[in-house]
Short mmCIF file of C-alpha atoms in Angstrom, two decimals:
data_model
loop_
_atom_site.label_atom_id
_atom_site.label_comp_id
_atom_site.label_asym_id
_atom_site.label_seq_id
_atom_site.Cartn_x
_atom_site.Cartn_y
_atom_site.Cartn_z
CA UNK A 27 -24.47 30.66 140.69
CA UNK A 28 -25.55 27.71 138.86
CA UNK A 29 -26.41 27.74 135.30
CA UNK A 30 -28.42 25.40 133.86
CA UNK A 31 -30.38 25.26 130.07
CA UNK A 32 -34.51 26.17 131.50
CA UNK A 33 -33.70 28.22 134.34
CA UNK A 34 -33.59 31.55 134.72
CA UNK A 35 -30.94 33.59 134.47
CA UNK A 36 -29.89 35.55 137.77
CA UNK A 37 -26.92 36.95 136.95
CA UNK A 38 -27.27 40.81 137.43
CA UNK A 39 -25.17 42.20 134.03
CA UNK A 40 -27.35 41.67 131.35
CA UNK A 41 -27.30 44.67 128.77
CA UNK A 42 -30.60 46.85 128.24
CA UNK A 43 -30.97 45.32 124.77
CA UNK A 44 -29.08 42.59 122.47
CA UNK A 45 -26.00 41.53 122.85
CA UNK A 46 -22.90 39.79 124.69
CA UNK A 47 -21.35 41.03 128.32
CA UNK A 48 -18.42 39.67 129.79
CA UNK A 49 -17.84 38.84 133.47
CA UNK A 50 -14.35 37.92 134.31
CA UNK A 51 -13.60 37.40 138.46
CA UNK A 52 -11.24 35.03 140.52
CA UNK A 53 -13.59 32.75 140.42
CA UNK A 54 -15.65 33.15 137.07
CA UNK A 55 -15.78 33.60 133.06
CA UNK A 56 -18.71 33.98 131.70
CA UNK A 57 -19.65 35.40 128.49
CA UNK A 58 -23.50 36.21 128.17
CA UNK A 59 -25.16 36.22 125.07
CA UNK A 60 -28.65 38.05 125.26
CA UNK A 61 -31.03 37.79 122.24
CA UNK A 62 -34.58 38.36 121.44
CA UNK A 63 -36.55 35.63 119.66
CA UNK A 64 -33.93 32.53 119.81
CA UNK A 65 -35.06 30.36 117.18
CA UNK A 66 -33.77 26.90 117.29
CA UNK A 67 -31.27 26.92 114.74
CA UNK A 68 -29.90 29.86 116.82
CA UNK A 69 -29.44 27.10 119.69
CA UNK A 70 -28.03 24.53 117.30
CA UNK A 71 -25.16 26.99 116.04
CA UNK A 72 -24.47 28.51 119.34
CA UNK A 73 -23.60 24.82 120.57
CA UNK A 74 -21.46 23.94 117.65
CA UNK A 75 -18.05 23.54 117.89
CA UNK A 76 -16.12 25.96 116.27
CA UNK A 77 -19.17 28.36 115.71
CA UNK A 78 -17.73 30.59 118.00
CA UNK A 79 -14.54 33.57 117.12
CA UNK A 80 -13.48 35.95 119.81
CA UNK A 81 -11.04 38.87 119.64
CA UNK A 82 -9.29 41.27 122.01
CA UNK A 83 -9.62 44.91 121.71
CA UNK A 84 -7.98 47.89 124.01
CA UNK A 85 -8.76 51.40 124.22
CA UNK A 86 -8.85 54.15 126.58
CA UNK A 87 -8.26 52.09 129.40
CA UNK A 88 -11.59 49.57 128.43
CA UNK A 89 -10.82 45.98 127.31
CA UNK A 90 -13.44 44.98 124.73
CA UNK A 91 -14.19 41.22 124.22
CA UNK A 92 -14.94 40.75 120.33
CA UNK A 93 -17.39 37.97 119.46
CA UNK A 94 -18.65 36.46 116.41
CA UNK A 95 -21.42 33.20 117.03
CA UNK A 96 -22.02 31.90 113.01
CA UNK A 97 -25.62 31.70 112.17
CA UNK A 98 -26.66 33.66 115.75
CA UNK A 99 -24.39 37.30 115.73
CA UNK A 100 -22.11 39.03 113.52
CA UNK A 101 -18.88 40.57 115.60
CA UNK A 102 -20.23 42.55 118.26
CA UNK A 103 -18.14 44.00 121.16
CA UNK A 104 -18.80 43.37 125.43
CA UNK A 105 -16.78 45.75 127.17
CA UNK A 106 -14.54 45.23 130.11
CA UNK A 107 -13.61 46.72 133.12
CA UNK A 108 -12.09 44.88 136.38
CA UNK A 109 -14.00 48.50 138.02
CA UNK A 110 -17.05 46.87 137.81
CA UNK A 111 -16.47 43.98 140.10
CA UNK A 112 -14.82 44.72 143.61
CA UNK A 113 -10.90 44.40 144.12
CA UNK A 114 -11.37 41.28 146.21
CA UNK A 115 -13.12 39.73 142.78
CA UNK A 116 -10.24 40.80 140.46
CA UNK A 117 -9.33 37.83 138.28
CA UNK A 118 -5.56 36.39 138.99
CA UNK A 119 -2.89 34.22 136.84
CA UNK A 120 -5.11 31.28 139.02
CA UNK A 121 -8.11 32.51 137.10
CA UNK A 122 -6.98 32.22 133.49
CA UNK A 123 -7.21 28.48 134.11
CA UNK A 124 -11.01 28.70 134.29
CA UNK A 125 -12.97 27.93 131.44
CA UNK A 126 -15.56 30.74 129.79
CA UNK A 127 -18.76 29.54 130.09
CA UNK A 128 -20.62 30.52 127.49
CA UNK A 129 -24.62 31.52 128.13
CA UNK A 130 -26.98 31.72 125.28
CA UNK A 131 -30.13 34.06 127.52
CA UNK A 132 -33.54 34.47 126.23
CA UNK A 133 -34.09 38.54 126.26
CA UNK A 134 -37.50 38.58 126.29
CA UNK A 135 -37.48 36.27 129.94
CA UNK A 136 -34.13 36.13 130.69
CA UNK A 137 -34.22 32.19 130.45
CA UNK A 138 -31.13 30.18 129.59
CA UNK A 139 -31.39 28.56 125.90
CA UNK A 140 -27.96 26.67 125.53
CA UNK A 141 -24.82 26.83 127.77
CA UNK A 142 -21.45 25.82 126.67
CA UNK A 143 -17.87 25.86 128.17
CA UNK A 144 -14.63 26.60 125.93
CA UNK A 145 -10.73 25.89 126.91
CA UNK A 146 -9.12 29.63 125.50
CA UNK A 147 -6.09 28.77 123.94
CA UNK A 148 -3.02 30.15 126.10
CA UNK A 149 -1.72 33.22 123.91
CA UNK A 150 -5.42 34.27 123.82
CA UNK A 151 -5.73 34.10 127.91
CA UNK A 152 -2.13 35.65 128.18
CA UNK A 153 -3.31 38.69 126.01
CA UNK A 154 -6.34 38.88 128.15
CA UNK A 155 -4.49 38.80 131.51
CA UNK A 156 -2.77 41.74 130.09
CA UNK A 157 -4.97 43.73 129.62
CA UNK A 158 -6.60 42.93 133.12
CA UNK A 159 -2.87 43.84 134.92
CA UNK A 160 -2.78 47.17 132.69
CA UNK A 161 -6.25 47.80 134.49
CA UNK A 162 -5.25 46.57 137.92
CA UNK A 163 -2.18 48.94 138.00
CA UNK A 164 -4.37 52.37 137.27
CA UNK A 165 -8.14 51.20 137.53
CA UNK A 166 -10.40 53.92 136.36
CA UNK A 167 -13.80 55.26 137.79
CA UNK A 168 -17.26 53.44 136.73
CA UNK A 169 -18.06 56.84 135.68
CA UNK A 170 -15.29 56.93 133.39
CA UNK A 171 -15.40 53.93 132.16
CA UNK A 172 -19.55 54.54 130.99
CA UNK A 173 -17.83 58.10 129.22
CA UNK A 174 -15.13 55.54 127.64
CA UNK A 175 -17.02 53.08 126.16
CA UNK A 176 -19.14 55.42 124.66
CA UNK A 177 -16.11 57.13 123.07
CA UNK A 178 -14.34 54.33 122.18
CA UNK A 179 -17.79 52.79 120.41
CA UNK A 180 -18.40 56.17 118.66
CA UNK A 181 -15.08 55.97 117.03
CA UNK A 182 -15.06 52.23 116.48
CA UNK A 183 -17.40 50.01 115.04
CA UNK A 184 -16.75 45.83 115.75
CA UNK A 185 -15.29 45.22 112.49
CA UNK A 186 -12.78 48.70 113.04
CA UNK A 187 -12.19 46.84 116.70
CA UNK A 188 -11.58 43.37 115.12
CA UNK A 189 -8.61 44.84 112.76
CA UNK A 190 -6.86 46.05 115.21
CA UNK A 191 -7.46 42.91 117.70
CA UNK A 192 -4.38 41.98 119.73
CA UNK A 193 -5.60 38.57 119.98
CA UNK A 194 -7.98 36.20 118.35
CA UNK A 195 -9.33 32.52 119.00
CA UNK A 196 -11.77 30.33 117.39
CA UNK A 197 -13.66 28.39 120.07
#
């Protein structure tokens, strides 16, 4: 899929309203930021360097990406799952190499406003990886994973996650 600032964004994991999701295959990271009304200033601090703070969260068998864009979103939380992509799609060691893209979306017409690519420092994409192997060795249902994220958000609010982060990274 290519990605480019104008287009439209295809991608099929937006959430229903505001806010981040995280795809993480073999062969992509992304890290989709969807707001309503982007103003731009909101572009302009999305695209700055060092604007960006992401933490890693893990509960109940659910990975939760932390993220924090200055001037665009306080710390909100994209959860994670390898269930939601097919075995075949499950990231590797090969995959931490990859950059996350980073994709500023339009809500209101799904149109890309800024894109930006970020080099995770390697403690940051070790914690991540595992996580992802802790998931790999006893994946859980989609349907358990919906009931687990709920739980785990009901008990947890970003800033409760971001506390008890096992990793964090400016970017």
């Amino acid at each position: 899929m290519t990605i480019a600032v104008g287009s439209t964004y295809s991608g099929e994991n937006l959430p229903e309203k505001e806010g981040p999701v995280f795809e993480f295959t073999k062969t992509q990271q992304n890290l989709i930021l969807k707001l309503n009304g982007i103003s731009e200033q909101e572009i302009a601090s999305f695209q700055k360097a060092e604007s960006v703070e992401l933490a890693l969260f893990f509960a109940s068998d659910v990975l939760f990406l932390l993220v924090r864009v200055a001037g665009v979103i306080d710390w909100s939380d994209a959860p994670y799952s390898v269930v939601t992509f097919s075995p075949e799609l499950w990231p590797d060691k090969k995959a931490l190499e990859l950059p996350l893209t980073m994709i500023f979306v339009e809500g209101s017409n799904k149109r890309v406003m800024a894109v930006r690519q970020v080099r995770l420092e390697s403690g940051f994409r070790e914690a991540l990886y595992g996580q992802i192997e802790i998931q790999k060795r006893s994946p859980i249902g989609a349907d358990k994973f919906l009931r687990q994220i709920s739980t785990v958000q009901k008990k947890n609010t970003p800033a409760k996650m971001l506390k008890q982060a096992i990793a964090t990274v400016s970017a």
